[in-house]
Short mmCIF file of N, CA and C in Angstrom, two decimals:
data_model
loop_
_atom_site.label_atom_id
_atom_site.label_comp_id
_atom_site.label_asym_id
_atom_site.label_seq_id
_atom_site.Cartn_x
_atom_site.Cartn_y
_atom_site.Cartn_z
N ASP A 289 74.00 -95.89 -176.76
CA ASP A 289 74.83 -94.84 -177.31
C ASP A 289 75.34 -93.90 -176.22
N ALA A 290 74.59 -93.76 -175.12
CA ALA A 290 75.04 -92.90 -174.01
C ALA A 290 76.34 -93.43 -173.41
N VAL A 291 76.49 -94.74 -173.40
CA VAL A 291 77.72 -95.35 -172.87
C VAL A 291 78.91 -94.95 -173.74
N ASN A 292 78.72 -94.95 -175.06
CA ASN A 292 79.79 -94.55 -175.97
C ASN A 292 80.13 -93.07 -175.81
N ILE A 293 79.12 -92.24 -175.61
CA ILE A 293 79.35 -90.81 -175.43
C ILE A 293 80.20 -90.58 -174.18
N ARG A 294 79.86 -91.29 -173.10
CA ARG A 294 80.63 -91.15 -171.86
C ARG A 294 82.06 -91.70 -172.02
N ALA A 295 82.20 -92.79 -172.77
CA ALA A 295 83.53 -93.37 -172.99
C ALA A 295 84.40 -92.43 -173.83
N GLU A 296 83.82 -91.81 -174.86
CA GLU A 296 84.56 -90.85 -175.69
C GLU A 296 85.02 -89.66 -174.84
N PHE A 297 84.19 -89.26 -173.89
CA PHE A 297 84.49 -88.08 -173.08
C PHE A 297 85.79 -88.24 -172.30
N LYS A 298 86.06 -89.44 -171.83
CA LYS A 298 87.27 -89.67 -171.04
C LYS A 298 88.54 -89.37 -171.84
N ALA A 299 88.47 -89.51 -173.17
CA ALA A 299 89.65 -89.29 -174.01
C ALA A 299 90.01 -87.81 -174.14
N TYR A 300 89.02 -86.92 -174.14
CA TYR A 300 89.30 -85.50 -174.34
C TYR A 300 88.96 -84.63 -173.13
N GLN A 301 88.54 -85.23 -172.06
CA GLN A 301 88.13 -84.51 -170.85
C GLN A 301 89.21 -83.56 -170.33
N HIS A 302 90.45 -83.98 -170.36
CA HIS A 302 91.55 -83.19 -169.79
C HIS A 302 91.86 -81.91 -170.56
N VAL A 303 91.43 -81.79 -171.82
CA VAL A 303 91.72 -80.58 -172.60
C VAL A 303 90.61 -79.54 -172.51
N LEU A 304 89.48 -79.90 -171.91
CA LEU A 304 88.36 -78.97 -171.82
C LEU A 304 88.56 -77.98 -170.67
N PRO A 305 87.97 -76.79 -170.82
CA PRO A 305 88.00 -75.85 -169.70
C PRO A 305 87.18 -76.40 -168.52
N LYS A 306 87.40 -75.86 -167.34
CA LYS A 306 86.63 -76.25 -166.16
C LYS A 306 85.16 -75.92 -166.41
N PRO A 307 84.23 -76.61 -165.71
CA PRO A 307 82.80 -76.38 -165.96
C PRO A 307 82.37 -74.92 -165.90
N GLN A 308 82.84 -74.17 -164.89
CA GLN A 308 82.41 -72.77 -164.78
C GLN A 308 82.93 -71.93 -165.94
N GLU A 309 84.14 -72.21 -166.44
CA GLU A 309 84.69 -71.50 -167.59
C GLU A 309 83.91 -71.87 -168.85
N LEU A 310 83.56 -73.12 -168.96
CA LEU A 310 82.81 -73.60 -170.11
C LEU A 310 81.45 -72.92 -170.18
N LEU A 311 80.80 -72.76 -169.03
CA LEU A 311 79.49 -72.11 -168.98
C LEU A 311 79.58 -70.62 -169.28
N GLN A 312 80.58 -69.96 -168.74
CA GLN A 312 80.68 -68.51 -168.93
C GLN A 312 81.11 -68.16 -170.35
N GLY A 313 82.00 -68.97 -170.92
CA GLY A 313 82.52 -68.68 -172.24
C GLY A 313 81.58 -69.04 -173.36
N LYS A 314 80.71 -70.02 -173.14
CA LYS A 314 79.83 -70.54 -174.18
C LYS A 314 80.63 -70.78 -175.47
N HIS A 315 81.66 -71.59 -175.36
CA HIS A 315 82.54 -71.86 -176.49
C HIS A 315 81.74 -72.42 -177.67
N SER A 316 82.08 -71.96 -178.84
CA SER A 316 81.38 -72.42 -180.03
C SER A 316 81.79 -73.85 -180.36
N PHE A 317 81.00 -74.46 -181.20
CA PHE A 317 81.25 -75.80 -181.71
C PHE A 317 82.66 -75.87 -182.30
N GLN A 318 82.98 -74.88 -183.15
CA GLN A 318 84.27 -74.87 -183.84
C GLN A 318 85.43 -74.67 -182.86
N THR A 319 85.26 -73.81 -181.86
CA THR A 319 86.32 -73.56 -180.87
C THR A 319 86.65 -74.82 -180.10
N LEU A 320 85.62 -75.53 -179.64
CA LEU A 320 85.85 -76.77 -178.90
C LEU A 320 86.50 -77.82 -179.78
N ARG A 321 86.07 -77.88 -181.01
CA ARG A 321 86.64 -78.85 -181.96
C ARG A 321 88.13 -78.57 -182.18
N LYS A 322 88.48 -77.30 -182.38
CA LYS A 322 89.89 -76.92 -182.58
C LYS A 322 90.71 -77.21 -181.33
N MET A 323 90.12 -76.97 -180.16
CA MET A 323 90.81 -77.21 -178.89
C MET A 323 91.17 -78.70 -178.76
N ILE A 324 90.25 -79.55 -179.12
CA ILE A 324 90.46 -81.01 -179.03
C ILE A 324 91.44 -81.48 -180.10
N GLU A 325 91.24 -81.00 -181.33
CA GLU A 325 92.14 -81.39 -182.42
C GLU A 325 93.56 -80.86 -182.19
N GLY A 326 93.67 -79.69 -181.52
CA GLY A 326 94.98 -79.11 -181.22
C GLY A 326 95.81 -79.98 -180.30
N ASN A 327 95.17 -80.89 -179.59
CA ASN A 327 95.87 -81.82 -178.70
C ASN A 327 95.99 -83.21 -179.34
N ASN A 328 95.87 -83.26 -180.67
CA ASN A 328 95.99 -84.50 -181.44
C ASN A 328 95.01 -85.57 -181.00
N LEU A 329 93.79 -85.14 -180.69
CA LEU A 329 92.72 -86.07 -180.32
C LEU A 329 91.62 -85.98 -181.36
N GLN A 330 90.91 -87.07 -181.51
CA GLN A 330 89.77 -87.07 -182.43
C GLN A 330 88.58 -86.45 -181.71
N PRO A 331 87.89 -85.50 -182.35
CA PRO A 331 86.72 -84.89 -181.71
C PRO A 331 85.63 -85.94 -181.48
N PRO A 332 84.83 -85.77 -180.44
CA PRO A 332 83.72 -86.70 -180.21
C PRO A 332 82.71 -86.60 -181.35
N ARG A 333 81.89 -87.61 -181.48
CA ARG A 333 80.94 -87.64 -182.60
C ARG A 333 80.02 -86.43 -182.63
N PHE A 334 79.66 -85.86 -181.47
CA PHE A 334 78.76 -84.72 -181.49
C PHE A 334 79.46 -83.41 -181.85
N LEU A 335 80.79 -83.45 -182.02
CA LEU A 335 81.54 -82.30 -182.52
C LEU A 335 82.11 -82.57 -183.90
N GLN A 336 81.62 -83.61 -184.55
CA GLN A 336 82.03 -83.92 -185.92
C GLN A 336 80.93 -83.48 -186.87
N TYR A 337 81.33 -83.23 -188.10
CA TYR A 337 80.37 -82.82 -189.12
C TYR A 337 79.65 -84.04 -189.68
N ASN A 338 78.54 -83.81 -190.35
CA ASN A 338 77.75 -84.91 -190.94
C ASN A 338 78.58 -85.74 -191.90
N THR A 339 79.48 -85.08 -192.64
CA THR A 339 80.31 -85.81 -193.61
C THR A 339 81.31 -86.74 -192.92
N GLU A 340 81.55 -86.53 -191.63
CA GLU A 340 82.47 -87.37 -190.86
C GLU A 340 81.70 -88.40 -190.01
N ASN A 341 80.44 -88.61 -190.36
CA ASN A 341 79.55 -89.51 -189.61
C ASN A 341 79.30 -89.02 -188.18
N GLY A 342 79.27 -87.71 -188.01
CA GLY A 342 78.99 -87.12 -186.71
C GLY A 342 77.49 -87.14 -186.42
N ILE A 343 77.18 -86.91 -185.15
CA ILE A 343 75.76 -86.79 -184.77
C ILE A 343 75.55 -85.39 -184.21
N LYS A 344 74.35 -84.90 -184.34
CA LYS A 344 74.05 -83.56 -183.87
C LYS A 344 74.10 -83.52 -182.35
N PRO A 345 74.64 -82.44 -181.77
CA PRO A 345 74.70 -82.33 -180.30
C PRO A 345 73.32 -82.49 -179.65
N HIS A 346 72.30 -81.99 -180.34
CA HIS A 346 70.92 -82.10 -179.85
C HIS A 346 70.52 -83.56 -179.64
N HIS A 347 70.86 -84.41 -180.60
CA HIS A 347 70.52 -85.83 -180.52
C HIS A 347 71.32 -86.54 -179.42
N ALA A 348 72.60 -86.20 -179.33
CA ALA A 348 73.44 -86.81 -178.28
C ALA A 348 72.94 -86.40 -176.89
N LEU A 349 72.54 -85.13 -176.75
CA LEU A 349 72.03 -84.63 -175.47
C LEU A 349 70.73 -85.34 -175.10
N CYS A 350 69.82 -85.46 -176.06
CA CYS A 350 68.55 -86.18 -175.81
C CYS A 350 68.83 -87.62 -175.39
N ASN A 351 69.72 -88.27 -176.10
CA ASN A 351 70.05 -89.66 -175.82
C ASN A 351 70.61 -89.80 -174.40
N LEU A 352 71.55 -88.95 -174.05
CA LEU A 352 72.17 -89.01 -172.72
C LEU A 352 71.14 -88.73 -171.62
N LEU A 353 70.33 -87.71 -171.81
CA LEU A 353 69.34 -87.35 -170.79
C LEU A 353 68.26 -88.41 -170.66
N LEU A 354 67.80 -88.95 -171.78
CA LEU A 354 66.78 -90.02 -171.72
C LEU A 354 67.32 -91.26 -171.02
N THR A 355 68.55 -91.63 -171.33
CA THR A 355 69.17 -92.79 -170.68
C THR A 355 69.29 -92.56 -169.19
N ASP A 356 69.79 -91.39 -168.81
CA ASP A 356 69.91 -91.06 -167.38
C ASP A 356 68.55 -91.04 -166.70
N TYR A 357 67.56 -90.50 -167.37
CA TYR A 357 66.22 -90.38 -166.80
C TYR A 357 65.61 -91.76 -166.55
N GLU A 358 65.81 -92.67 -167.50
CA GLU A 358 65.23 -94.01 -167.37
C GLU A 358 65.96 -94.86 -166.34
N VAL A 359 67.26 -94.67 -166.20
CA VAL A 359 68.08 -95.54 -165.36
C VAL A 359 68.29 -94.99 -163.95
N ASP A 360 68.56 -93.71 -163.85
CA ASP A 360 69.02 -93.12 -162.58
C ASP A 360 67.85 -92.64 -161.73
N GLU A 361 67.71 -93.21 -160.56
CA GLU A 361 66.65 -92.80 -159.63
C GLU A 361 66.92 -91.41 -159.05
N ASP A 362 68.20 -91.01 -158.95
CA ASP A 362 68.53 -89.69 -158.42
C ASP A 362 68.09 -88.59 -159.37
N PHE A 363 67.89 -88.94 -160.64
CA PHE A 363 67.49 -87.97 -161.65
C PHE A 363 66.12 -87.39 -161.29
N LYS A 364 65.26 -88.27 -160.84
CA LYS A 364 63.93 -87.83 -160.44
C LYS A 364 64.05 -87.17 -159.07
N LEU A 365 63.18 -86.21 -158.82
CA LEU A 365 63.26 -85.47 -157.57
C LEU A 365 63.00 -86.36 -156.37
N SER A 366 63.78 -86.14 -155.32
CA SER A 366 63.55 -86.85 -154.07
C SER A 366 62.31 -86.27 -153.41
N CYS A 367 61.83 -86.94 -152.39
CA CYS A 367 60.64 -86.49 -151.68
C CYS A 367 60.87 -85.10 -151.07
N ASP A 368 62.03 -84.89 -150.46
CA ASP A 368 62.35 -83.58 -149.86
C ASP A 368 62.36 -82.48 -150.92
N ALA A 369 62.98 -82.77 -152.06
CA ALA A 369 63.06 -81.78 -153.13
C ALA A 369 61.67 -81.47 -153.67
N ARG A 370 60.82 -82.47 -153.77
CA ARG A 370 59.45 -82.23 -154.24
C ARG A 370 58.68 -81.35 -153.28
N LEU A 371 58.82 -81.63 -151.98
CA LEU A 371 58.13 -80.82 -150.98
C LEU A 371 58.65 -79.38 -151.02
N TYR A 372 59.96 -79.24 -151.11
CA TYR A 372 60.56 -77.91 -151.17
C TYR A 372 60.08 -77.18 -152.42
N SER A 373 60.04 -77.87 -153.55
CA SER A 373 59.59 -77.28 -154.80
C SER A 373 58.12 -76.87 -154.69
N LEU A 374 57.31 -77.73 -154.10
CA LEU A 374 55.88 -77.42 -153.92
C LEU A 374 55.71 -76.20 -153.01
N LEU A 375 56.48 -76.13 -151.95
CA LEU A 375 56.41 -75.00 -151.02
C LEU A 375 56.77 -73.69 -151.74
N VAL A 376 57.86 -73.71 -152.51
CA VAL A 376 58.28 -72.50 -153.23
C VAL A 376 57.22 -72.07 -154.22
N ARG A 377 56.69 -73.02 -154.99
CA ARG A 377 55.65 -72.69 -155.98
C ARG A 377 54.38 -72.19 -155.32
N THR A 378 54.02 -72.74 -154.17
CA THR A 378 52.81 -72.31 -153.46
C THR A 378 52.99 -70.89 -152.92
N LEU A 379 54.11 -70.64 -152.26
CA LEU A 379 54.35 -69.32 -151.67
C LEU A 379 54.49 -68.22 -152.73
N SER A 380 54.95 -68.60 -153.92
CA SER A 380 55.12 -67.61 -154.98
C SER A 380 53.95 -67.60 -155.96
N PHE A 381 52.87 -68.31 -155.61
CA PHE A 381 51.68 -68.40 -156.47
C PHE A 381 52.02 -68.92 -157.86
N GLY A 382 52.93 -69.88 -157.92
CA GLY A 382 53.30 -70.53 -159.17
C GLY A 382 54.28 -69.76 -160.03
N LYS A 383 54.81 -68.65 -159.55
CA LYS A 383 55.71 -67.82 -160.35
C LYS A 383 57.18 -68.23 -160.26
N LEU A 384 57.59 -68.90 -159.18
CA LEU A 384 58.99 -69.26 -158.99
C LEU A 384 59.17 -70.76 -158.87
N ASP A 385 60.36 -71.22 -159.20
CA ASP A 385 60.73 -72.62 -159.02
C ASP A 385 61.79 -72.69 -157.93
N ARG A 386 62.05 -73.92 -157.45
CA ARG A 386 63.08 -74.07 -156.42
C ARG A 386 64.44 -73.66 -156.98
N GLN A 387 65.29 -73.21 -156.10
CA GLN A 387 66.60 -72.71 -156.49
C GLN A 387 67.55 -73.88 -156.73
N ILE A 388 68.20 -73.87 -157.89
CA ILE A 388 69.16 -74.92 -158.25
C ILE A 388 70.48 -74.25 -158.57
N HIS A 389 71.56 -74.70 -157.94
CA HIS A 389 72.85 -74.06 -158.10
C HIS A 389 73.78 -74.79 -159.06
N ASN A 390 73.65 -76.08 -159.15
CA ASN A 390 74.52 -76.87 -160.01
C ASN A 390 73.95 -76.85 -161.43
N PRO A 391 74.73 -76.40 -162.42
CA PRO A 391 74.22 -76.32 -163.79
C PRO A 391 73.70 -77.66 -164.32
N ALA A 392 74.38 -78.75 -163.99
CA ALA A 392 73.92 -80.06 -164.47
C ALA A 392 72.57 -80.42 -163.85
N GLU A 393 72.37 -80.09 -162.58
CA GLU A 393 71.07 -80.33 -161.94
C GLU A 393 69.99 -79.51 -162.63
N PHE A 394 70.33 -78.27 -162.99
CA PHE A 394 69.37 -77.40 -163.67
C PHE A 394 68.97 -77.99 -165.02
N ILE A 395 69.95 -78.50 -165.76
CA ILE A 395 69.67 -79.13 -167.06
C ILE A 395 68.77 -80.34 -166.87
N ARG A 396 69.09 -81.17 -165.88
CA ARG A 396 68.27 -82.36 -165.61
C ARG A 396 66.86 -81.98 -165.15
N ASP A 397 66.76 -80.94 -164.33
CA ASP A 397 65.45 -80.48 -163.84
C ASP A 397 64.58 -80.02 -165.01
N GLN A 398 65.16 -79.24 -165.92
CA GLN A 398 64.40 -78.80 -167.09
C GLN A 398 63.96 -79.99 -167.93
N PHE A 399 64.85 -80.97 -168.08
CA PHE A 399 64.52 -82.14 -168.90
C PHE A 399 63.45 -83.00 -168.22
N SER A 400 63.52 -83.14 -166.90
CA SER A 400 62.55 -84.01 -166.22
C SER A 400 61.12 -83.50 -166.39
N ARG A 401 60.95 -82.23 -166.69
CA ARG A 401 59.61 -81.67 -166.90
C ARG A 401 59.02 -82.06 -168.25
N ILE A 402 59.90 -82.41 -169.20
CA ILE A 402 59.43 -82.75 -170.55
C ILE A 402 59.77 -84.18 -170.94
N ALA A 403 60.40 -84.94 -170.07
CA ALA A 403 60.92 -86.26 -170.42
C ALA A 403 59.86 -87.20 -170.95
N GLU A 404 58.66 -87.08 -170.46
CA GLU A 404 57.59 -87.99 -170.87
C GLU A 404 57.21 -87.85 -172.34
N ILE A 405 57.46 -86.68 -172.93
CA ILE A 405 57.06 -86.49 -174.32
C ILE A 405 58.23 -86.56 -175.30
N VAL A 406 59.44 -86.71 -174.79
CA VAL A 406 60.60 -86.81 -175.68
C VAL A 406 60.68 -88.24 -176.21
N PRO A 407 60.59 -88.40 -177.53
CA PRO A 407 60.64 -89.76 -178.08
C PRO A 407 62.04 -90.36 -178.02
N ALA A 408 62.09 -91.67 -177.94
CA ALA A 408 63.38 -92.37 -177.90
C ALA A 408 64.06 -92.34 -179.26
N SER A 409 63.27 -92.17 -180.32
CA SER A 409 63.85 -92.11 -181.66
C SER A 409 64.38 -90.69 -181.93
N VAL A 410 65.19 -90.57 -182.96
CA VAL A 410 65.77 -89.28 -183.32
C VAL A 410 64.67 -88.37 -183.87
N VAL A 411 64.60 -87.17 -183.32
CA VAL A 411 63.61 -86.19 -183.79
C VAL A 411 64.32 -84.85 -183.96
N LYS A 412 63.95 -84.12 -185.00
CA LYS A 412 64.60 -82.84 -185.29
C LYS A 412 64.19 -81.80 -184.24
N PRO A 413 65.10 -80.87 -183.92
CA PRO A 413 64.82 -79.86 -182.89
C PRO A 413 63.51 -79.08 -183.10
N PRO A 414 63.18 -78.61 -184.32
CA PRO A 414 61.91 -77.88 -184.48
C PRO A 414 60.69 -78.75 -184.14
N GLU A 415 60.76 -80.03 -184.49
CA GLU A 415 59.64 -80.94 -184.19
C GLU A 415 59.51 -81.14 -182.68
N LEU A 416 60.64 -81.29 -182.00
CA LEU A 416 60.61 -81.47 -180.55
C LEU A 416 60.07 -80.22 -179.87
N ARG A 417 60.53 -79.04 -180.31
CA ARG A 417 60.01 -77.79 -179.73
C ARG A 417 58.50 -77.69 -179.92
N LYS A 418 58.03 -78.08 -181.11
CA LYS A 418 56.60 -78.03 -181.39
C LYS A 418 55.82 -78.96 -180.47
N LYS A 419 56.33 -80.18 -180.25
CA LYS A 419 55.69 -81.13 -179.34
C LYS A 419 55.60 -80.57 -177.92
N ILE A 420 56.70 -79.98 -177.47
CA ILE A 420 56.75 -79.43 -176.11
C ILE A 420 55.75 -78.29 -175.96
N ILE A 421 55.75 -77.38 -176.92
CA ILE A 421 54.84 -76.23 -176.88
C ILE A 421 53.39 -76.69 -176.97
N ASN A 422 53.10 -77.66 -177.83
CA ASN A 422 51.73 -78.17 -177.97
C ASN A 422 51.20 -78.79 -176.69
N ARG A 423 52.08 -79.30 -175.85
CA ARG A 423 51.67 -79.87 -174.56
C ARG A 423 51.57 -78.81 -173.47
N GLY A 424 51.88 -77.55 -173.83
CA GLY A 424 51.79 -76.45 -172.87
C GLY A 424 52.93 -76.41 -171.88
N LEU A 425 54.07 -76.99 -172.26
CA LEU A 425 55.24 -77.02 -171.37
C LEU A 425 56.26 -75.99 -171.82
N THR A 426 57.16 -75.65 -170.92
CA THR A 426 58.23 -74.70 -171.23
C THR A 426 59.37 -75.44 -171.92
N VAL A 427 59.83 -74.87 -173.02
CA VAL A 427 60.93 -75.46 -173.77
C VAL A 427 62.24 -75.18 -173.02
N PRO A 428 63.00 -76.24 -172.68
CA PRO A 428 64.30 -76.02 -172.01
C PRO A 428 65.21 -75.14 -172.85
N ASN A 429 66.06 -74.36 -172.19
CA ASN A 429 66.95 -73.43 -172.89
C ASN A 429 67.80 -74.11 -173.96
N TYR A 430 68.23 -75.33 -173.71
CA TYR A 430 69.12 -76.01 -174.65
C TYR A 430 68.36 -76.61 -175.84
N PHE A 431 67.03 -76.52 -175.85
CA PHE A 431 66.26 -76.97 -177.01
C PHE A 431 65.65 -75.79 -177.77
N LEU A 432 65.91 -74.57 -177.32
CA LEU A 432 65.40 -73.39 -178.02
C LEU A 432 66.08 -73.25 -179.38
N ALA A 433 65.46 -72.47 -180.27
CA ALA A 433 66.05 -72.22 -181.58
C ALA A 433 67.35 -71.44 -181.42
N PRO A 434 68.36 -71.70 -182.26
CA PRO A 434 69.66 -71.01 -182.14
C PRO A 434 69.55 -69.49 -182.21
N GLU A 435 68.55 -68.97 -182.93
CA GLU A 435 68.43 -67.52 -183.06
C GLU A 435 67.80 -66.87 -181.82
N ASP A 436 67.26 -67.68 -180.91
CA ASP A 436 66.68 -67.17 -179.66
C ASP A 436 67.82 -66.75 -178.72
N GLY A 437 67.72 -65.56 -178.17
CA GLY A 437 68.76 -65.04 -177.28
C GLY A 437 68.94 -65.84 -176.00
N LYS A 438 67.92 -66.58 -175.59
CA LYS A 438 67.99 -67.37 -174.36
C LYS A 438 68.54 -68.77 -174.60
N GLN A 439 68.83 -69.10 -175.87
CA GLN A 439 69.27 -70.44 -176.20
C GLN A 439 70.62 -70.75 -175.58
N PHE A 440 70.71 -71.92 -174.99
CA PHE A 440 71.95 -72.42 -174.40
C PHE A 440 72.42 -73.53 -175.33
N PRO A 441 73.61 -73.42 -175.92
CA PRO A 441 74.03 -74.41 -176.92
C PRO A 441 73.99 -75.85 -176.39
N PRO A 442 73.37 -76.75 -177.15
CA PRO A 442 73.26 -78.15 -176.69
C PRO A 442 74.62 -78.82 -176.48
N HIS A 443 75.64 -78.45 -177.26
CA HIS A 443 76.95 -79.09 -177.06
C HIS A 443 77.55 -78.68 -175.71
N ILE A 444 77.27 -77.47 -175.26
CA ILE A 444 77.76 -77.03 -173.95
C ILE A 444 76.99 -77.75 -172.84
N ALA A 445 75.66 -77.86 -173.00
CA ALA A 445 74.85 -78.58 -172.01
C ALA A 445 75.32 -80.03 -171.89
N LEU A 446 75.63 -80.63 -173.02
CA LEU A 446 76.11 -82.02 -173.02
C LEU A 446 77.44 -82.14 -172.29
N LEU A 447 78.36 -81.23 -172.55
CA LEU A 447 79.66 -81.27 -171.87
C LEU A 447 79.53 -81.01 -170.37
N VAL A 448 78.61 -80.12 -169.99
CA VAL A 448 78.37 -79.85 -168.57
C VAL A 448 77.88 -81.13 -167.88
N LEU A 449 76.96 -81.84 -168.53
CA LEU A 449 76.46 -83.10 -167.95
C LEU A 449 77.58 -84.14 -167.84
N LEU A 450 78.40 -84.24 -168.87
CA LEU A 450 79.50 -85.21 -168.85
C LEU A 450 80.52 -84.86 -167.77
N GLN A 451 80.82 -83.58 -167.62
CA GLN A 451 81.76 -83.17 -166.57
C GLN A 451 81.16 -83.42 -165.19
N ASP A 452 79.87 -83.23 -165.04
CA ASP A 452 79.22 -83.49 -163.76
C ASP A 452 79.28 -84.98 -163.44
N GLY A 453 79.16 -85.82 -164.46
CA GLY A 453 79.27 -87.26 -164.26
C GLY A 453 80.64 -87.65 -163.75
N GLU A 454 81.64 -86.86 -164.09
CA GLU A 454 83.01 -87.10 -163.62
C GLU A 454 83.31 -86.33 -162.33
N LYS A 455 82.27 -85.74 -161.75
CA LYS A 455 82.36 -85.02 -160.46
C LYS A 455 83.25 -83.78 -160.52
N GLU A 456 83.36 -83.15 -161.71
CA GLU A 456 84.20 -81.96 -161.84
C GLU A 456 83.51 -80.72 -161.28
N SER A 457 82.19 -80.76 -161.11
CA SER A 457 81.48 -79.58 -160.61
C SER A 457 80.90 -79.82 -159.23
N GLN A 458 81.47 -80.74 -158.47
CA GLN A 458 80.96 -81.09 -157.14
C GLN A 458 80.98 -79.92 -156.17
N ARG A 459 81.92 -79.00 -156.31
CA ARG A 459 81.99 -77.91 -155.35
C ARG A 459 80.75 -77.03 -155.39
N MET A 460 80.00 -77.07 -156.50
CA MET A 460 78.76 -76.30 -156.58
C MET A 460 77.68 -76.88 -155.67
N ASN A 461 77.86 -78.09 -155.19
CA ASN A 461 76.87 -78.73 -154.32
C ASN A 461 77.16 -78.55 -152.84
N SER A 462 78.19 -77.78 -152.49
CA SER A 462 78.55 -77.63 -151.08
C SER A 462 77.55 -76.75 -150.35
N ARG A 463 77.48 -76.92 -149.04
CA ARG A 463 76.57 -76.14 -148.20
C ARG A 463 76.88 -74.64 -148.28
N VAL A 464 78.16 -74.30 -148.38
CA VAL A 464 78.55 -72.89 -148.46
C VAL A 464 77.91 -72.23 -149.68
N TYR A 465 77.96 -72.90 -150.83
CA TYR A 465 77.33 -72.36 -152.03
C TYR A 465 75.82 -72.24 -151.85
N HIS A 466 75.19 -73.27 -151.28
CA HIS A 466 73.74 -73.21 -151.08
C HIS A 466 73.36 -72.05 -150.17
N ILE A 467 74.09 -71.87 -149.08
CA ILE A 467 73.79 -70.78 -148.15
C ILE A 467 74.05 -69.43 -148.83
N GLY A 468 75.17 -69.33 -149.53
CA GLY A 468 75.50 -68.08 -150.23
C GLY A 468 74.47 -67.70 -151.27
N PHE A 469 74.09 -68.65 -152.13
CA PHE A 469 73.08 -68.38 -153.16
C PHE A 469 71.73 -68.05 -152.53
N SER A 470 71.36 -68.77 -151.49
CA SER A 470 70.07 -68.52 -150.82
C SER A 470 70.05 -67.14 -150.19
N LEU A 471 71.13 -66.76 -149.55
CA LEU A 471 71.23 -65.43 -148.94
C LEU A 471 71.13 -64.34 -150.00
N TYR A 472 71.85 -64.54 -151.10
CA TYR A 472 71.81 -63.58 -152.21
C TYR A 472 70.38 -63.45 -152.76
N ALA A 473 69.70 -64.57 -152.95
CA ALA A 473 68.33 -64.55 -153.47
C ALA A 473 67.38 -63.86 -152.49
N PHE A 474 67.55 -64.13 -151.20
CA PHE A 474 66.69 -63.50 -150.20
C PHE A 474 66.89 -61.98 -150.18
N VAL A 475 68.14 -61.52 -150.21
CA VAL A 475 68.43 -60.09 -150.22
C VAL A 475 67.86 -59.44 -151.48
N ALA A 476 68.02 -60.09 -152.63
CA ALA A 476 67.49 -59.56 -153.88
C ALA A 476 65.97 -59.46 -153.83
N LEU A 477 65.31 -60.47 -153.29
CA LEU A 477 63.85 -60.45 -153.16
C LEU A 477 63.42 -59.35 -152.20
N PHE A 478 64.11 -59.23 -151.07
CA PHE A 478 63.79 -58.20 -150.07
C PHE A 478 63.94 -56.81 -150.67
N LEU A 479 65.05 -56.57 -151.40
CA LEU A 479 65.27 -55.26 -152.02
C LEU A 479 64.21 -54.96 -153.08
N ARG A 480 63.83 -55.97 -153.80
CA ARG A 480 62.81 -55.77 -154.84
C ARG A 480 61.48 -55.38 -154.20
N ILE A 481 61.13 -56.04 -153.10
CA ILE A 481 59.87 -55.73 -152.42
C ILE A 481 59.92 -54.31 -151.84
N VAL A 482 61.04 -53.96 -151.21
CA VAL A 482 61.18 -52.65 -150.57
C VAL A 482 61.20 -51.53 -151.61
N LEU A 483 61.91 -51.72 -152.70
CA LEU A 483 62.07 -50.67 -153.70
C LEU A 483 60.88 -50.51 -154.63
N GLU A 484 60.01 -51.48 -154.68
CA GLU A 484 58.86 -51.35 -155.59
C GLU A 484 57.67 -50.88 -154.88
#
């Protein structure tokens, strides 16, 4: 099904906002659907209603992430990234994680922490949250309850992953961004230590 989701994406990809606009705007399900229909295109299955044989964005996101996790070796952390992550967690006494700048990498990183307990079959969001919490793991933002203020809409997370697959957010992986974000984080940490 992940192959079909990616194939559908190519049909409406050109009408979507750029990844950074999509993330900042957090466009609603209905807004994205109208945007696609306004260009005389059929909405993807995860933006269709149940009466139209649509699938929930949560299920499509799980399917896509599970498929990527099982197939793609890059999905799992490289040796360098693991060492860097271990170093950051050790120096911060387990309070901080490694810095991730690309939103799609962040989504994959959150998922890789819970991938082992996500079933391949369709499971309702409250049941999945309960499984994750019962294992003592942190629930990824895109699996939080909609009423939670930290919730990141699953349809947006799915579109961010699909756009990343088409290399639309590659500029976030440049050295300039990494240096800029790292410098900003270092200054913020330094100021926090000095001011407290």
